[in-house]
PDB file of C-alpha atoms in Angstrom:
ATOM      1  CA  MET V 733      26.232  -9.860  31.316  1.00 66.00           C
ATOM      2  CA  LYS V 734      26.871 -10.017  27.571  1.00 72.00           C
ATOM      3  CA  TYR V 735      24.875 -13.216  27.252  1.00 75.00           C
ATOM      4  CA  LEU V 736      21.970 -11.698  29.114  1.00 71.00           C
ATOM      5  CA  GLY V 737      21.927  -8.711  26.704  1.00 74.00           C
ATOM      6  CA  VAL V 738      22.033 -10.999  23.657  1.00 72.00           C
ATOM      7  CA  PHE V 739      19.287 -13.157  25.164  1.00 74.00           C
ATOM      8  CA  PHE V 740      16.972 -10.154  25.642  1.00 71.00           C
ATOM      9  CA  PHE V 741      17.778  -8.849  22.153  1.00 72.00           C
ATOM     10  CA  VAL V 742      16.857 -12.198  20.561  1.00 69.00           C
ATOM     11  CA  LEU V 743      13.740 -12.382  22.720  1.00 62.00           C
ATOM     12  CA  PHE V 744      12.811  -8.881  21.567  1.00 67.00           C
ATOM     13  CA  LEU V 745      13.222  -9.845  17.899  1.00 63.00           C
ATOM     14  CA  LEU V 746      11.183 -13.021  18.308  1.00 63.00           C
ATOM     15  CA  ASN V 747       8.432 -11.095  20.045  1.00 65.00           C
ATOM     16  CA  PHE V 748       7.862  -8.740  17.094  1.00 62.00           C
ATOM     17  CA  GLN V 749       8.348 -11.235  14.289  1.00 57.00           C
ATOM     18  CA  PRO V 750       4.729 -12.575  14.232  1.00 54.00           C
ATOM     19  CA  ALA V 751       3.367  -9.029  13.985  1.00 50.00           C
ATOM     20  CA  GLN V 752       5.555  -8.411  10.930  1.00 49.00           C
ATOM     21  CA  ALA V 753       4.391 -11.614   9.239  1.00 50.00           C
ATOM     22  CA  GLN V 754       0.703 -10.676   9.573  1.00 52.00           C
ATOM     23  CA  SER V 755       0.950  -7.118   8.256  1.00 53.00           C
ATOM     24  CA  PRO V 756      -1.115  -6.672   5.073  1.00 61.00           C
ATOM     25  CA  GLU V 757       0.468  -5.803   1.748  1.00 71.00           C
ATOM     26  CA  PRO V 758      -0.127  -2.265   0.518  1.00 83.00           C
ATOM     27  CA  SER V 759      -2.867  -1.850  -2.050  1.00 89.00           C
ATOM     28  CA  GLY V 760      -2.244  -0.322  -5.449  1.00 91.00           C
ATOM     29  CA  LEU V 761      -1.658  -1.080  -9.110  1.00 92.00           C
ATOM     30  CA  LEU V 762       1.038  -3.630  -9.972  1.00 91.00           C
ATOM     31  CA  MET V 763       2.449  -3.600 -13.497  1.00 92.00           C
ATOM     32  CA  TYR V 764       4.624  -6.241 -15.191  1.00 93.00           C
ATOM     33  CA  ASN V 765       6.824  -5.533 -18.209  1.00 92.00           C
ATOM     34  CA  GLN V 766       6.131  -8.235 -20.791  1.00 90.00           C
ATOM     35  CA  LYS V 767       9.652  -8.283 -22.263  1.00 92.00           C
ATOM     36  CA  SER V 768      12.038  -7.725 -19.370  1.00 91.00           C
ATOM     37  CA  GLY V 769       9.904  -9.005 -16.495  1.00 89.00           C
ATOM     38  CA  LYS V 770      10.338  -5.802 -14.454  1.00 92.00           C
ATOM     39  CA  THR V 771       7.611  -4.844 -12.050  1.00 93.00           C
ATOM     40  CA  LYS V 772       6.413  -1.374 -11.103  1.00 92.00           C
ATOM     41  CA  PHE V 773       4.032  -0.620  -8.276  1.00 92.00           C
ATOM     42  CA  ILE V 774       1.863   2.482  -7.898  1.00 92.00           C
ATOM     43  CA  PRO V 775       0.494   2.669  -4.341  1.00 92.00           C
ATOM     44  CA  GLU V 776      -3.022   3.743  -3.571  1.00 91.00           C
ATOM     45  CA  ASN V 777      -3.676   7.523  -3.159  1.00 90.00           C
ATOM     46  CA  LYS V 778      -0.983   8.499  -5.697  1.00 91.00           C
ATOM     47  CA  ARG V 779      -1.753  10.770  -8.651  1.00 92.00           C
ATOM     48  CA  VAL V 780      -2.254   8.934 -11.951  1.00 93.00           C
ATOM     49  CA  THR V 781      -3.905   9.352 -15.338  1.00 93.00           C
ATOM     50  CA  LEU V 782      -5.707   6.257 -16.597  1.00 93.00           C
ATOM     51  CA  THR V 783      -6.859   5.710 -20.176  1.00 93.00           C
ATOM     52  CA  ASN V 784      -9.024   2.806 -21.279  1.00 91.00           C
ATOM     53  CA  TYR V 785      -9.053   1.210 -24.739  1.00 90.00           C
ATOM     54  CA  ARG V 786     -11.993   3.442 -25.834  1.00 90.00           C
ATOM     55  CA  GLY V 787      -9.931   6.572 -25.202  1.00 87.00           C
ATOM     56  CA  PHE V 788     -11.707   7.644 -22.018  1.00 91.00           C
ATOM     57  CA  ARG V 789      -9.217   9.368 -19.688  1.00 92.00           C
ATOM     58  CA  SER V 790      -9.339  10.431 -16.058  1.00 92.00           C
ATOM     59  CA  SER V 791      -6.749  11.966 -13.726  1.00 92.00           C
ATOM     60  CA  GLY V 792      -6.681  11.920  -9.958  1.00 92.00           C
ATOM     61  CA  LYS V 793      -5.788   9.813  -6.954  1.00 93.00           C
ATOM     62  CA  LEU V 794      -5.768   6.050  -7.415  1.00 93.00           C
ATOM     63  CA  GLU V 795      -8.097   3.908  -5.306  1.00 93.00           C
ATOM     64  CA  VAL V 796      -8.353   0.132  -5.620  1.00 93.00           C
ATOM     65  CA  ILE V 797     -11.894  -1.224  -5.313  1.00 91.00           C
ATOM     66  CA  SER V 798     -11.255  -4.892  -6.125  1.00 90.00           C
ATOM     67  CA  LYS V 799      -8.933  -7.075  -8.201  1.00 91.00           C
ATOM     68  CA  GLU V 800     -10.922  -6.125 -11.308  1.00 91.00           C
ATOM     69  CA  GLU V 801     -11.647  -2.413 -10.750  1.00 92.00           C
ATOM     70  CA  VAL V 802      -9.854   0.782  -9.753  1.00 94.00           C
ATOM     71  CA  LEU V 803     -11.301   4.229  -9.067  1.00 93.00           C
ATOM     72  CA  VAL V 804      -9.800   7.546 -10.211  1.00 94.00           C
ATOM     73  CA  HIS V 805     -11.537  10.872  -9.572  1.00 90.00           C
ATOM     74  CA  GLY V 806     -14.886   9.151  -8.991  1.00 88.00           C
ATOM     75  CA  ARG V 807     -14.715   7.117 -12.206  1.00 91.00           C
ATOM     76  CA  ARG V 808     -14.382   3.334 -12.271  1.00 92.00           C
ATOM     77  CA  PHE V 809     -11.973   1.606 -14.611  1.00 93.00           C
ATOM     78  CA  ARG V 810     -11.791  -2.121 -15.223  1.00 93.00           C
ATOM     79  CA  VAL V 811      -8.166  -3.264 -15.057  1.00 92.00           C
ATOM     80  CA  ALA V 812      -8.637  -5.514 -18.105  1.00 91.00           C
ATOM     81  CA  GLU V 813      -9.714  -2.490 -20.199  1.00 92.00           C
ATOM     82  CA  LEU V 814      -6.802  -0.160 -19.372  1.00 92.00           C
ATOM     83  CA  SER V 815      -4.650   0.876 -22.329  1.00 92.00           C
ATOM     84  CA  LYS V 816      -2.309   3.383 -20.635  1.00 93.00           C
ATOM     85  CA  VAL V 817      -1.314   4.294 -17.089  1.00 93.00           C
ATOM     86  CA  ARG V 818       0.558   7.518 -16.501  1.00 91.00           C
ATOM     87  CA  ARG V 819       2.081   8.449 -13.145  1.00 90.00           C
ATOM     88  CA  ASN V 820       1.775  12.165 -12.310  1.00 85.00           C
ATOM     89  CA  TYR V 821       4.497  13.417  -9.980  1.00 87.00           C
ATOM     90  CA  LEU V 822       3.439  16.644  -8.289  1.00 85.00           C
ATOM     91  CA  GLY V 823       6.937  17.434  -6.995  1.00 87.00           C
ATOM     92  CA  THR V 824       8.501  17.486 -10.466  1.00 88.00           C
ATOM     93  CA  LYS V 825       5.802  19.864 -11.711  1.00 89.00           C
ATOM     94  CA  ILE V 826       6.456  22.240  -8.798  1.00 92.00           C
ATOM     95  CA  ILE V 827      10.241  22.177  -9.361  1.00 93.00           C
ATOM     96  CA  GLY V 828       9.723  22.823 -13.070  1.00 93.00           C
ATOM     97  CA  ALA V 829       7.407  25.762 -12.420  1.00 94.00           C
ATOM     98  CA  VAL V 830       9.851  27.268  -9.895  1.00 95.00           C
ATOM     99  CA  LEU V 831      12.738  26.977 -12.384  1.00 94.00           C
ATOM    100  CA  LEU V 832      10.656  28.475 -15.191  1.00 94.00           C
ATOM    101  CA  VAL V 833       9.497  31.462 -13.114  1.00 95.00           C
ATOM    102  CA  GLY V 834      12.999  31.893 -11.673  1.00 94.00           C
ATOM    103  CA  GLY V 835      14.516  31.985 -15.166  1.00 93.00           C
ATOM    104  CA  GLN V 836      11.947  34.514 -16.346  1.00 93.00           C
ATOM    105  CA  THR V 837      12.652  36.653 -13.271  1.00 93.00           C
ATOM    106  CA  VAL V 838      16.414  36.583 -13.883  1.00 92.00           C
ATOM    107  CA  ILE V 839      15.904  37.653 -17.514  1.00 90.00           C
ATOM    108  CA  GLU V 840      13.517  40.449 -16.503  1.00 88.00           C
ATOM    109  CA  VAL V 841      15.897  41.761 -13.820  1.00 88.00           C
ATOM    110  CA  GLU V 842      18.838  41.698 -16.253  1.00 85.00           C
ATOM    111  CA  ARG V 843      16.782  43.528 -18.873  1.00 82.00           C
ATOM    112  CA  THR V 844      15.694  46.159 -16.372  1.00 78.00           C
ATOM    113  CA  VAL V 845      19.192  46.742 -14.998  1.00 77.00           C
ATOM    114  CA  SER V 846      20.920  46.774 -18.400  1.00 73.00           C
ATOM    115  CA  THR V 847      18.585  49.402 -19.897  1.00 66.00           C
ATOM    116  CA  GLY V 848      19.611  51.937 -17.243  1.00 61.00           C
ATOM    117  CA  MET V 849      16.253  52.216 -15.529  1.00 58.00           C
ATOM    118  CA  PHE V 850      17.831  52.597 -12.091  1.00 54.00           C
ATOM    119  CA  ASP V 851      20.558  55.051 -13.181  1.00 54.00           C
ATOM    120  CA  SER V 852      19.375  58.624 -13.757  1.00 60.00           C
ATOM    121  CA  ASN V 853      22.781  59.722 -15.120  1.00 63.00           C
ATOM    122  CA  VAL V 854      22.445  57.625 -18.273  1.00 57.00           C
ATOM    123  CA  GLU V 855      21.382  59.886 -21.125  1.00 59.00           C
ATOM    124  CA  THR V 856      21.061  57.367 -23.923  1.00 59.00           C
ATOM    125  CA  LEU V 857      19.459  53.988 -23.574  1.00 56.00           C
ATOM    126  CA  ARG V 858      21.229  51.061 -25.139  1.00 61.00           C
ATOM    127  CA  ASP V 859      20.080  47.566 -26.041  1.00 64.00           C
ATOM    128  CA  PRO V 860      19.568  45.256 -23.075  1.00 66.00           C
ATOM    129  CA  GLU V 861      22.266  42.691 -22.349  1.00 73.00           C
ATOM    130  CA  PHE V 862      21.381  39.200 -21.163  1.00 76.00           C
ATOM    131  CA  SER V 863      23.479  36.455 -19.660  1.00 81.00           C
ATOM    132  CA  ALA V 864      22.685  32.819 -20.267  1.00 89.00           C
ATOM    133  CA  THR V 865      21.621  32.154 -16.666  1.00 89.00           C
ATOM    134  CA  GLY V 866      17.905  32.822 -17.125  1.00 90.00           C
ATOM    135  CA  PHE V 867      17.716  30.885 -20.374  1.00 91.00           C
ATOM    136  CA  ILE V 868      19.537  27.915 -18.810  1.00 92.00           C
ATOM    137  CA  MET V 869      17.104  27.910 -15.880  1.00 92.00           C
ATOM    138  CA  MET V 870      14.129  28.012 -18.249  1.00 92.00           C
ATOM    139  CA  GLY V 871      15.586  25.208 -20.366  1.00 92.00           C
ATOM    140  CA  ALA V 872      16.285  23.119 -17.275  1.00 92.00           C
ATOM    141  CA  SER V 873      12.632  23.412 -16.269  1.00 93.00           C
ATOM    142  CA  LEU V 874      11.364  21.627 -19.399  1.00 91.00           C
ATOM    143  CA  PRO V 875      12.314  18.043 -18.391  1.00 90.00           C
ATOM    144  CA  PHE V 876      10.642  18.562 -15.016  1.00 89.00           C
ATOM    145  CA  LEU V 877       7.461  19.905 -16.607  1.00 88.00           C
ATOM    146  CA  LEU V 878       7.280  17.248 -19.306  1.00 87.00           C
ATOM    147  CA  TYR V 879       8.377  14.177 -17.291  1.00 83.00           C
ATOM    148  CA  ALA V 880       5.663  11.638 -16.590  1.00 82.00           C
ATOM    149  CA  PRO V 881       6.348   7.926 -17.040  1.00 86.00           C
ATOM    150  CA  ASN V 882       3.879   6.138 -19.310  1.00 88.00           C
ATOM    151  CA  TYR V 883       3.038   2.469 -19.005  1.00 90.00           C
ATOM    152  CA  LYS V 884       1.263   1.400 -22.207  1.00 91.00           C
ATOM    153  CA  TYR V 885      -0.736  -1.794 -22.603  1.00 89.00           C
ATOM    154  CA  ASP V 886       1.396  -3.196 -25.433  1.00 90.00           C
ATOM    155  CA  LYS V 887       4.436  -3.382 -23.093  1.00 92.00           C
ATOM    156  CA  TRP V 888       2.900  -3.724 -19.635  1.00 92.00           C
ATOM    157  CA  THR V 889       0.369  -6.011 -17.946  1.00 92.00           C
ATOM    158  CA  TYR V 890      -1.720  -4.507 -15.135  1.00 93.00           C
ATOM    159  CA  GLU V 891      -2.975  -6.094 -11.938  1.00 92.00           C
ATOM    160  CA  ALA V 892      -4.892  -4.411  -9.113  1.00 91.00           C
ATOM    161  CA  VAL V 893      -3.843  -5.342  -5.581  1.00 90.00           C
ATOM    162  CA  PRO V 894      -6.699  -4.653  -3.119  1.00 89.00           C
ATOM    163  CA  SER V 895      -6.067  -4.015   0.553  1.00 81.00           C
ATOM    164  CA  GLN V 896      -6.158  -7.006   2.842  1.00 71.00           C
ATOM    165  CA  ASP V 897      -7.743  -6.760   6.268  1.00 56.00           C
ATOM    166  CA  LEU V 898      -6.384  -8.876   9.088  1.00 43.00           C
ATOM    167  CA  GLY V 899      -9.893 -10.209   9.652  1.00 45.00           C
ATOM    168  CA  GLU V 900      -9.782 -12.107   6.343  1.00 48.00           C
ATOM    169  CA  PHE V 901      -6.965 -14.423   7.386  1.00 43.00           C
ATOM    170  CA  GLN V 902      -7.766 -17.931   8.560  1.00 42.00           C
ATOM    171  CA  TYR V 903      -5.787 -19.043  11.593  1.00 38.00           C
TER     172      TYR V 903
END
């Protein structure tokens, strides 16, 4: 019984192996670090900011047209003319904005409560007292708002990887 189970398991794996070998590679922008040899890959439909050597800049979703050209926000860029690629992470911007607004809210609530606005028995108003919580939250939001990795041309080499259809393969 054990051998029969192993036999069917191996048969199952062999059945799906050819389908795995023919799956196309994802399209996107492949970048090589010139000094360390590291590679970074930005898949298609991710948010980027591209700048060419003339200073023209465009932000939007990345689309690969061919090995020589990419498209961002309706504008074509030649890969050989790119001077900087910047990856824009939407999630980090949202987290940073939530922390910033949360810190401002904590400070405003502390100011309102410490001035005696809710207590009608207080006859003299005193200076508001703040804890460090709101300021720490606002300070913690700055790295999230400012973080965006830059890949400049003097350190990185760019290569566009277009999508491959299964119809292109020769059997």
